Every structure is written in C-alpha cells, then in structure tokens.
Amino acid sequence: MTIRLIVIDDQTLVRQGIISLLQLDPDIEVVAQAGDGSEVVTLVQQYQPDLLLMDIRMPQVDGIAALQLLQQAGLRVPVLMLTTFDDHQQVLTAMLAGARGYLLKDVALDVLLQAIRTVAAGDSLLQPALTDRILQARQGTDAPPDTEALSPKELEVLRLLAAGFSNREIAAAVFKSEGTVKNQVSAILSKLGVRDRTKAVLKAIDLGLLH
C-alpha cells in the first residue's frame, strides 16, 4: 500500500533532497510540498495525505503553529517532525501538541523510511538519541517532581521506554513476562493521562520524572 505524504520544510535544498530520496521508494508518494506551515490546512484538505513530514523551525508558520492549525480545523493526520539537536523544548512542545514522532535531520535514509512507515501505521516514534538530549537539556531546570503516583517498578519501565525498548526488550531487562510489562505500560499511560508510549515519555520528561 502506497503511503501518500506531504513534505514541509523552509530550506528548499533540504526539502528537495528529502523528496528525491523518498521518491526512490516505490511505496512512498510525495503528493505535495510547502516552505512553511501556512498552507497546511489547505494541503491536507486537498490531498488527504497519510502523513505529514514537517520541520519544526520555519519562518511565518512553524511546525508547532501548523499542528495547532490542524487541530483547530479538526484535521487528524499523523505528523512526523524533523529537528536539529538544539530544538529540545520545541520538540517537547510539538509532541505534546500532537505530533506522532520526531527525527533528527541527519538520520540515515533507511531510518527515515522506517519512521515514515511506523507513524503512517498509527504508531508513535521515539528516537533515543534526541530523547537523551532533551533530558540533558532539562536537568536541573525543574523543581523536584512528585513521583508517588508511579511505583519504582513503573519508573524503571518508563526509563526503558525512554531508551527506546520494546515491551519484549523491557520484559527481558526486568525479568518479567511480556504480559506483565504490557500491563505496567498501560498503568503508566493511565497515571500520566496520555494515550501512547511517546506521550508518556515526553510527559515524564516535562514533569522531571526521568533523569
């Protein structure tokens, strides 16, 4: 099944380069492109894409503002954000605003393609390298968090989620069954008031639960 996507990035050479690489994959079709988020609502309504691949930092209407425009218009489309290492707070804001994943702009093509498939399928995406940088940037900036809502075991699972572990990998690391880990993840999502693993990790970072 072909994945139809829109690429939004203000740097023309970067945008064209991304599009050229994506066109090498027969399962991906770039149906439209733009230099900022000002046209995002019109483009999504016109082309009905499976996914938006969008930069965070752009002039006029940036990625976060574009997410807000989509929400205001009632348009639900998976968004994969592109970023650089110094966009920590913007990444956190974008993910909490509804983006389904984020990638560094220097990732390999195979990583980008897999990320597109993951997000287009309705899953969320965490890139551990960037998660680590967000954690480092936020260390010492917040008051001590109230961790009583999460048990020590749940905090351990949460840290492994932040490292990009799957349920199976977490189960092996903590010597529990995959079913037990799945239940713990569900409990974490419920306690943090989020609906997926990505939002759980980012909410935990925002609350200062991870260090």
mmCIF file of C-alpha atoms in Angstrom:
data_model
loop_
_atom_site.group_PDB
_atom_site.id
_atom_site.type_symbol
_atom_site.label_atom_id
_atom_site.label_comp_id
_atom_site.label_asym_id
_atom_site.label_seq_id
_atom_site.Cartn_x
_atom_site.Cartn_y
_atom_site.Cartn_z
ATOM 1 C CA MET A 1 0.000 0.000 0.000
ATOM 2 C CA THR A 2 1.385 3.380 -1.051
ATOM 3 C CA ILE A 3 1.985 5.966 1.667
ATOM 4 C CA ARG A 4 0.972 9.422 0.466
ATOM 5 C CA LEU A 5 2.756 12.239 2.239
ATOM 6 C CA ILE A 6 3.379 15.971 2.233
ATOM 7 C CA VAL A 7 6.831 17.418 2.927
ATOM 8 C CA ILE A 8 7.010 20.832 4.632
ATOM 9 C CA ASP A 9 10.429 22.448 5.159
ATOM 10 C CA ASP A 10 11.573 26.026 4.620
ATOM 11 C CA GLN A 11 15.018 25.049 3.297
ATOM 12 C CA THR A 12 14.467 24.391 -0.397
ATOM 13 C CA LEU A 13 17.581 22.276 -0.924
ATOM 14 C CA VAL A 14 16.819 20.158 2.137
ATOM 15 C CA ARG A 15 13.193 19.731 1.094
ATOM 16 C CA GLN A 16 14.065 18.781 -2.470
ATOM 17 C CA GLY A 17 16.764 16.425 -1.236
ATOM 18 C CA ILE A 18 14.326 14.656 1.071
ATOM 19 C CA ILE A 19 11.758 14.376 -1.707
ATOM 20 C CA SER A 20 14.343 12.971 -4.141
ATOM 21 C CA LEU A 21 15.336 10.300 -1.628
ATOM 22 C CA LEU A 22 11.752 9.395 -0.796
ATOM 23 C CA GLN A 23 10.934 9.003 -4.480
ATOM 24 C CA LEU A 24 13.402 6.104 -4.614
ATOM 25 C CA ASP A 25 10.946 4.055 -2.564
ATOM 26 C CA PRO A 26 8.068 2.695 -4.693
ATOM 27 C CA ASP A 27 5.786 2.536 -1.647
ATOM 28 C CA ILE A 28 6.007 6.273 -0.924
ATOM 29 C CA GLU A 29 4.399 9.062 -2.946
ATOM 30 C CA VAL A 30 5.078 12.727 -2.195
ATOM 31 C CA VAL A 31 1.806 14.382 -3.192
ATOM 32 C CA ALA A 32 2.661 17.974 -2.206
ATOM 33 C CA GLN A 33 5.302 20.187 -0.618
ATOM 34 C CA ALA A 34 5.499 23.600 1.056
ATOM 35 C CA GLY A 35 8.041 26.008 2.530
ATOM 36 C CA ASP A 36 6.182 26.667 5.800
ATOM 37 C CA GLY A 37 3.039 25.660 7.637
ATOM 38 C CA SER A 38 0.776 28.440 6.389
ATOM 39 C CA GLU A 39 -0.846 26.176 3.775
ATOM 40 C CA VAL A 40 -1.037 23.060 5.911
ATOM 41 C CA VAL A 41 -4.820 23.026 6.322
ATOM 42 C CA THR A 42 -5.474 23.611 2.610
ATOM 43 C CA LEU A 43 -2.921 20.991 1.574
ATOM 44 C CA VAL A 44 -4.262 18.343 3.940
ATOM 45 C CA GLN A 45 -7.849 19.002 2.863
ATOM 46 C CA GLN A 46 -6.896 18.886 -0.819
ATOM 47 C CA TYR A 47 -4.560 15.875 -0.853
ATOM 48 C CA GLN A 48 -5.743 13.804 2.136
ATOM 49 C CA PRO A 49 -2.223 12.512 2.897
ATOM 50 C CA ASP A 50 -1.379 9.540 5.083
ATOM 51 C CA LEU A 51 1.358 11.531 6.808
ATOM 52 C CA LEU A 52 2.970 14.966 7.108
ATOM 53 C CA LEU A 53 6.767 15.177 7.245
ATOM 54 C CA MET A 54 7.385 18.628 8.689
ATOM 55 C CA ASP A 55 10.242 20.734 10.028
ATOM 56 C CA ILE A 56 9.784 22.356 13.426
ATOM 57 C CA ARG A 57 11.667 25.595 12.774
ATOM 58 C CA MET A 58 10.222 27.568 9.868
ATOM 59 C CA PRO A 59 9.506 31.267 9.198
ATOM 60 C CA GLN A 60 5.971 32.649 9.346
ATOM 61 C CA VAL A 61 4.146 29.481 10.440
ATOM 62 C CA ASP A 62 6.413 26.938 12.123
ATOM 63 C CA GLY A 63 5.740 23.281 12.809
ATOM 64 C CA ILE A 64 4.125 23.826 16.201
ATOM 65 C CA ALA A 65 1.800 26.531 14.863
ATOM 66 C CA ALA A 66 0.928 24.229 11.947
ATOM 67 C CA LEU A 67 -0.047 21.487 14.410
ATOM 68 C CA GLN A 68 -2.337 23.956 16.145
ATOM 69 C CA LEU A 69 -3.920 24.946 12.820
ATOM 70 C CA LEU A 70 -4.637 21.287 12.069
ATOM 71 C CA GLN A 71 -6.233 20.815 15.484
ATOM 72 C CA GLN A 72 -8.370 23.935 15.095
ATOM 73 C CA ALA A 73 -9.566 22.668 11.706
ATOM 74 C CA GLY A 74 -10.398 19.264 13.172
ATOM 75 C CA LEU A 75 -7.977 17.501 10.831
ATOM 76 C CA ARG A 76 -6.413 14.311 12.132
ATOM 77 C CA VAL A 77 -3.299 13.331 10.194
ATOM 78 C CA PRO A 78 -0.121 11.717 11.575
ATOM 79 C CA VAL A 79 2.762 14.203 11.747
ATOM 80 C CA LEU A 80 6.444 13.255 11.815
ATOM 81 C CA MET A 81 8.595 16.211 12.846
ATOM 82 C CA LEU A 82 12.142 16.908 11.657
ATOM 83 C CA THR A 83 14.503 18.699 14.003
ATOM 84 C CA THR A 84 18.078 19.543 14.911
ATOM 85 C CA PHE A 85 19.890 18.906 18.190
ATOM 86 C CA ASP A 86 19.191 22.379 19.585
ATOM 87 C CA ASP A 87 15.388 22.146 19.309
ATOM 88 C CA HIS A 88 14.839 20.361 22.639
ATOM 89 C CA GLN A 89 12.000 22.463 24.037
ATOM 90 C CA GLN A 90 10.327 22.806 20.647
ATOM 91 C CA VAL A 91 10.379 19.035 20.178
ATOM 92 C CA LEU A 92 8.779 18.537 23.572
ATOM 93 C CA THR A 93 6.140 21.163 22.814
ATOM 94 C CA ALA A 94 5.422 19.690 19.376
ATOM 95 C CA MET A 95 4.994 16.156 20.675
ATOM 96 C CA LEU A 96 2.699 17.263 23.466
ATOM 97 C CA ALA A 97 0.753 19.274 20.850
ATOM 98 C CA GLY A 98 0.001 16.189 18.794
ATOM 99 C CA ALA A 99 2.985 15.186 16.649
ATOM 100 C CA ARG A 100 3.346 11.401 16.444
ATOM 101 C CA GLY A 101 7.123 11.278 16.173
ATOM 102 C CA TYR A 102 10.336 13.176 15.659
ATOM 103 C CA LEU A 103 13.610 12.570 13.848
ATOM 104 C CA LEU A 104 16.924 14.326 13.608
ATOM 105 C CA LYS A 105 17.646 15.690 10.151
ATOM 106 C CA ASP A 106 20.888 13.738 9.866
ATOM 107 C CA VAL A 107 19.314 10.266 10.113
ATOM 108 C CA ALA A 108 20.087 7.612 7.521
ATOM 109 C CA LEU A 109 17.567 7.055 4.727
ATOM 110 C CA ASP A 110 16.557 3.612 5.987
ATOM 111 C CA VAL A 111 15.783 5.101 9.417
ATOM 112 C CA LEU A 112 13.656 7.830 7.823
ATOM 113 C CA LEU A 113 11.748 5.320 5.689
ATOM 114 C CA GLN A 114 11.046 3.065 8.659
ATOM 115 C CA ALA A 115 9.931 6.068 10.711
ATOM 116 C CA ILE A 116 7.513 7.094 7.965
ATOM 117 C CA ARG A 117 6.024 3.595 7.875
ATOM 118 C CA THR A 118 5.778 3.460 11.662
ATOM 119 C CA VAL A 119 3.977 6.789 12.025
ATOM 120 C CA ALA A 120 1.768 6.273 8.958
ATOM 121 C CA ALA A 121 0.626 2.981 10.508
ATOM 122 C CA GLY A 122 -0.638 4.892 13.532
ATOM 123 C CA ASP A 123 2.230 4.213 15.912
ATOM 124 C CA SER A 124 4.397 6.763 17.689
ATOM 125 C CA LEU A 125 8.135 7.128 17.331
ATOM 126 C CA LEU A 126 10.827 7.944 19.857
ATOM 127 C CA GLN A 127 14.404 8.476 18.752
ATOM 128 C CA PRO A 128 16.541 7.667 21.832
ATOM 129 C CA ALA A 129 19.421 9.954 20.813
ATOM 130 C CA LEU A 130 17.166 13.009 20.819
ATOM 131 C CA THR A 131 15.327 11.899 23.942
ATOM 132 C CA ASP A 132 18.686 11.794 25.726
ATOM 133 C CA ARG A 133 19.488 15.331 24.580
ATOM 134 C CA ILE A 134 16.122 16.603 25.807
ATOM 135 C CA LEU A 135 16.763 15.003 29.185
ATOM 136 C CA GLN A 136 20.226 16.568 29.395
ATOM 137 C CA ALA A 137 18.870 19.993 28.464
ATOM 138 C CA ARG A 138 16.196 19.850 31.162
ATOM 139 C CA GLN A 139 18.325 18.537 34.022
ATOM 140 C CA GLY A 140 18.263 20.947 36.949
ATOM 141 C CA THR A 141 15.640 23.221 35.400
ATOM 142 C CA ASP A 142 12.600 21.980 37.294
ATOM 143 C CA ALA A 143 11.533 21.596 40.908
ATOM 144 C CA PRO A 144 11.738 18.054 42.331
ATOM 145 C CA PRO A 145 8.815 16.093 40.873
ATOM 146 C CA ASP A 146 6.158 14.198 42.789
ATOM 147 C CA THR A 147 6.857 10.590 41.803
ATOM 148 C CA GLU A 148 4.427 8.999 44.263
ATOM 149 C CA ALA A 149 1.902 8.311 41.501
ATOM 150 C CA LEU A 150 4.316 5.895 39.815
ATOM 151 C CA SER A 151 5.769 2.899 41.600
ATOM 152 C CA PRO A 152 9.537 2.228 41.485
ATOM 153 C CA LYS A 153 8.903 -0.620 39.035
ATOM 154 C CA GLU A 154 6.824 1.650 36.805
ATOM 155 C CA LEU A 155 9.555 4.296 36.860
ATOM 156 C CA GLU A 156 12.048 1.627 35.801
ATOM 157 C CA VAL A 157 9.817 0.630 32.895
ATOM 158 C CA LEU A 158 9.364 4.299 31.989
ATOM 159 C CA ARG A 159 13.139 4.799 31.802
ATOM 160 C CA LEU A 160 13.426 1.803 29.474
ATOM 161 C CA LEU A 161 10.630 3.210 27.311
ATOM 162 C CA ALA A 162 12.624 6.430 27.044
ATOM 163 C CA ALA A 163 15.605 4.377 25.875
ATOM 164 C CA GLY A 164 13.506 3.011 23.014
ATOM 165 C CA PHE A 165 12.965 -0.505 24.376
ATOM 166 C CA SER A 166 10.038 -2.593 23.116
ATOM 167 C CA ASN A 167 7.789 -4.459 25.560
ATOM 168 C CA ARG A 168 9.693 -7.668 24.828
ATOM 169 C CA GLU A 169 13.049 -5.995 25.472
ATOM 170 C CA ILE A 170 11.764 -4.445 28.692
ATOM 171 C CA ALA A 171 10.471 -7.836 29.836
ATOM 172 C CA ALA A 172 13.917 -9.356 29.326
ATOM 173 C CA ALA A 173 15.610 -6.468 31.132
ATOM 174 C CA VAL A 174 13.386 -6.582 34.230
ATOM 175 C CA PHE A 175 12.882 -10.373 34.248
ATOM 176 C CA LYS A 176 9.112 -10.171 33.876
ATOM 177 C CA SER A 177 6.676 -11.591 31.352
ATOM 178 C CA GLU A 178 5.752 -9.504 28.333
ATOM 179 C CA GLY A 179 2.144 -9.504 29.560
ATOM 180 C CA THR A 180 3.181 -8.039 32.907
ATOM 181 C CA VAL A 181 5.166 -5.313 31.175
ATOM 182 C CA LYS A 182 2.223 -4.535 28.905
ATOM 183 C CA ASN A 183 0.024 -4.075 31.978
ATOM 184 C CA GLN A 184 2.644 -1.826 33.596
ATOM 185 C CA VAL A 185 2.865 0.303 30.452
ATOM 186 C CA SER A 186 -0.933 0.634 30.416
ATOM 187 C CA ALA A 187 -0.860 1.715 34.066
ATOM 188 C CA ILE A 188 1.835 4.301 33.311
ATOM 189 C CA LEU A 189 -0.208 5.740 30.434
ATOM 190 C CA SER A 190 -3.274 5.954 32.655
ATOM 191 C CA LYS A 191 -1.447 7.635 35.540
ATOM 192 C CA LEU A 192 0.210 10.184 33.250
ATOM 193 C CA GLY A 193 -3.046 10.861 31.404
ATOM 194 C CA VAL A 194 -1.691 10.037 27.941
ATOM 195 C CA ARG A 195 -2.632 7.558 25.233
ATOM 196 C CA ASP A 196 0.668 6.289 23.866
ATOM 197 C CA ARG A 197 4.241 5.483 24.853
ATOM 198 C CA THR A 198 5.753 8.509 23.160
ATOM 199 C CA LYS A 199 3.494 10.914 25.025
ATOM 200 C CA ALA A 200 4.244 9.052 28.265
ATOM 201 C CA VAL A 201 7.983 9.564 27.901
ATOM 202 C CA LEU A 202 7.636 13.201 26.895
ATOM 203 C CA LYS A 203 5.154 13.917 29.696
ATOM 204 C CA ALA A 204 7.594 12.289 32.119
ATOM 205 C CA ILE A 205 10.417 14.471 30.800
ATOM 206 C CA ASP A 206 8.241 17.557 31.148
ATOM 207 C CA LEU A 207 7.390 16.598 34.735
ATOM 208 C CA GLY A 208 11.003 15.850 35.581
ATOM 209 C CA LEU A 209 10.351 12.166 36.281
ATOM 210 C CA LEU A 210 13.280 10.998 34.161
ATOM 211 C CA HIS A 211 16.913 11.816 34.854
#
